[in-house]
Amino acid sequence: MPVISAPHAFNERHLYVDLEPVLGSRLYLKCEGFNFAGSIKLKAANEMVEAAERDGVLKPDSVLVESSSGNLGVALSMIAASKGYRFLCVTDSRCNLSTRLLMEALGSEVHIVADLDANGGFLGKRIDYVRELCASDDRYVWLSQYTNAGNWRAHYRTTAPEIACHFPRLDVLFVGAGTTGTLMGCARWFRQWHRPVRIVAVDSVGSVSFGGEPGRRMIPGLGMSMRPPLLDESYVDEVIRVEEADTIRTCHRLARRGFLFGGSTGTVVSGATDWLARHDTRGLTAVAIAPDLGERYLDTIYQANWLQDLYGEKILDEEVPAASPRSKPVSRRRAVGKDRGGEH
């Protein structure tokens, strides 16, 4: 067992769950939530903070500030506490209560934005508030996860090669799309690999990341109310959009088998299950990335009153396939493995 002196020094990077007994599809789930921050966002947070320190942007009296729906805010709270920085997280009303309390327990300040932006989301207003803070006092340092190259470089350096090490015959990788840091880092790395890997981005219905109409999104994590600045669609082969109802059903389906995952993971698994159900998967090696665990969602997607108020009493009554057939091909630049039913 390792002995550490800083919380970000521990991150279990080599745990995978074989979901075939649960879903009936051959899918390996890379679990990224087993660290003190509880999510994959620890990688990006650590990369961005260390880069800011190397560049001399962070000073002893600096106040870190970031817009986050939750998981990055927790990761930065933990790192700031460890390194002695102050941290202010700008979030919105969709952020889980347990997540806000966790950030405050770590010594961070949390500001909640209540007004919607022009696209019907909160992101634009959150960013406006961060900019106002930075303009008011030069001690504020905004890492800007939406534009910071350290966001994708963290996964180029770690997540992608970790997957390649365990699955040297990887055919398809499913990655959730939020800021698209994980997506872009993995896609760039696998573009240079010795064999073609199909990169499938999983987004939420109502997100405008890949175009489409904005809509209500109540589960924090994946999806954006603006086009992600880090996104380069030339690296993405296909996009699957998942309804929140299917995210919820997938989370509960996994929980009934003892795996308590978060909303982002439920969305990714839902989209992956839908894709696999529509393709010839014989001999196919498929991996999905699970960004988070489920404890922070106990008062939302695992809470009966919250579910019924937002989605109706019958939200869990239907046992349906894990995702709606909402895939959109983005590029057909290369074949992957054997004949996959004309989808390469």
mmCIF file with all atom_site columns, C-alpha atoms in Angstrom, residues 25 37 48 64 99 103 137 139 143 156 164 173 202 215 240 246 292 294 313:
data_model
loop_
_atom_site.group_PDB
_atom_site.id
_atom_site.type_symbol
_atom_site.label_atom_id
_atom_site.label_alt_id
_atom_site.label_comp_id
_atom_site.label_asym_id
_atom_site.label_entity_id
_atom_site.label_seq_id
_atom_site.pdbx_PDB_ins_code
_atom_site.Cartn_x
_atom_site.Cartn_y
_atom_site.Cartn_z
_atom_site.occupancy
_atom_site.B_iso_or_equiv
_atom_site.pdbx_formal_charge
_atom_site.auth_seq_id
_atom_site.auth_comp_id
_atom_site.auth_asym_id
_atom_site.auth_atom_id
_atom_site.pdbx_PDB_model_num
ATOM 1  C CA . SER A 1 25  ? -23.003 -6.501 -23.692 1.00 0.00 ? 25  SER A CA 1
ATOM 2  C CA . ALA A 1 37  ? -11.720 13.805 -4.984  1.00 0.00 ? 37  ALA A CA 1
ATOM 3  C CA . MET A 1 48  ? -3.879  22.760 -14.346 1.00 0.00 ? 48  MET A CA 1
ATOM 4  C CA . LEU A 1 64  ? -8.263  30.095 -7.150  1.00 0.00 ? 64  LEU A CA 1
ATOM 5  C CA . THR A 1 99  ? -21.109 18.199 -3.376  1.00 0.00 ? 99  THR A CA 1
ATOM 6  C CA . MET A 1 103 ? -16.423 21.713 -0.972  1.00 0.00 ? 103 MET A CA 1
ATOM 7  C CA . ASP A 1 137 ? -9.158  41.798 -7.770  1.00 0.00 ? 137 ASP A CA 1
ATOM 8  C CA . ARG A 1 139 ? -5.502  37.964 -6.628  1.00 0.00 ? 139 ARG A CA 1
ATOM 9  C CA . LEU A 1 143 ? -7.742  28.228 -14.408 1.00 0.00 ? 143 LEU A CA 1
ATOM 10 C CA . TYR A 1 156 ? -3.309  12.446 -23.014 1.00 0.00 ? 156 TYR A CA 1
ATOM 11 C CA . ALA A 1 164 ? -3.960  1.050  -23.979 1.00 0.00 ? 164 ALA A CA 1
ATOM 12 C CA . LEU A 1 173 ? -13.769 3.871  -26.700 1.00 0.00 ? 173 LEU A CA 1
ATOM 13 C CA . VAL A 1 202 ? -21.506 10.499 -25.325 1.00 0.00 ? 202 VAL A CA 1
ATOM 14 C CA . GLY A 1 215 ? -32.967 21.811 -23.490 1.00 0.00 ? 215 GLY A CA 1
ATOM 15 C CA . ILE A 1 240 ? -24.489 9.546  -29.056 1.00 0.00 ? 240 ILE A CA 1
ATOM 16 C CA . ASP A 1 246 ? -32.184 6.740  -19.649 1.00 0.00 ? 246 ASP A CA 1
ATOM 17 C CA . ASP A 1 292 ? -17.592 9.375  -11.065 1.00 0.00 ? 292 ASP A CA 1
ATOM 18 C CA . GLY A 1 294 ? -22.706 7.586  -6.944  1.00 0.00 ? 294 GLY A CA 1
ATOM 19 C CA . GLU A 1 313 ? -43.777 8.569  -10.850 1.00 0.00 ? 313 GLU A CA 1
#
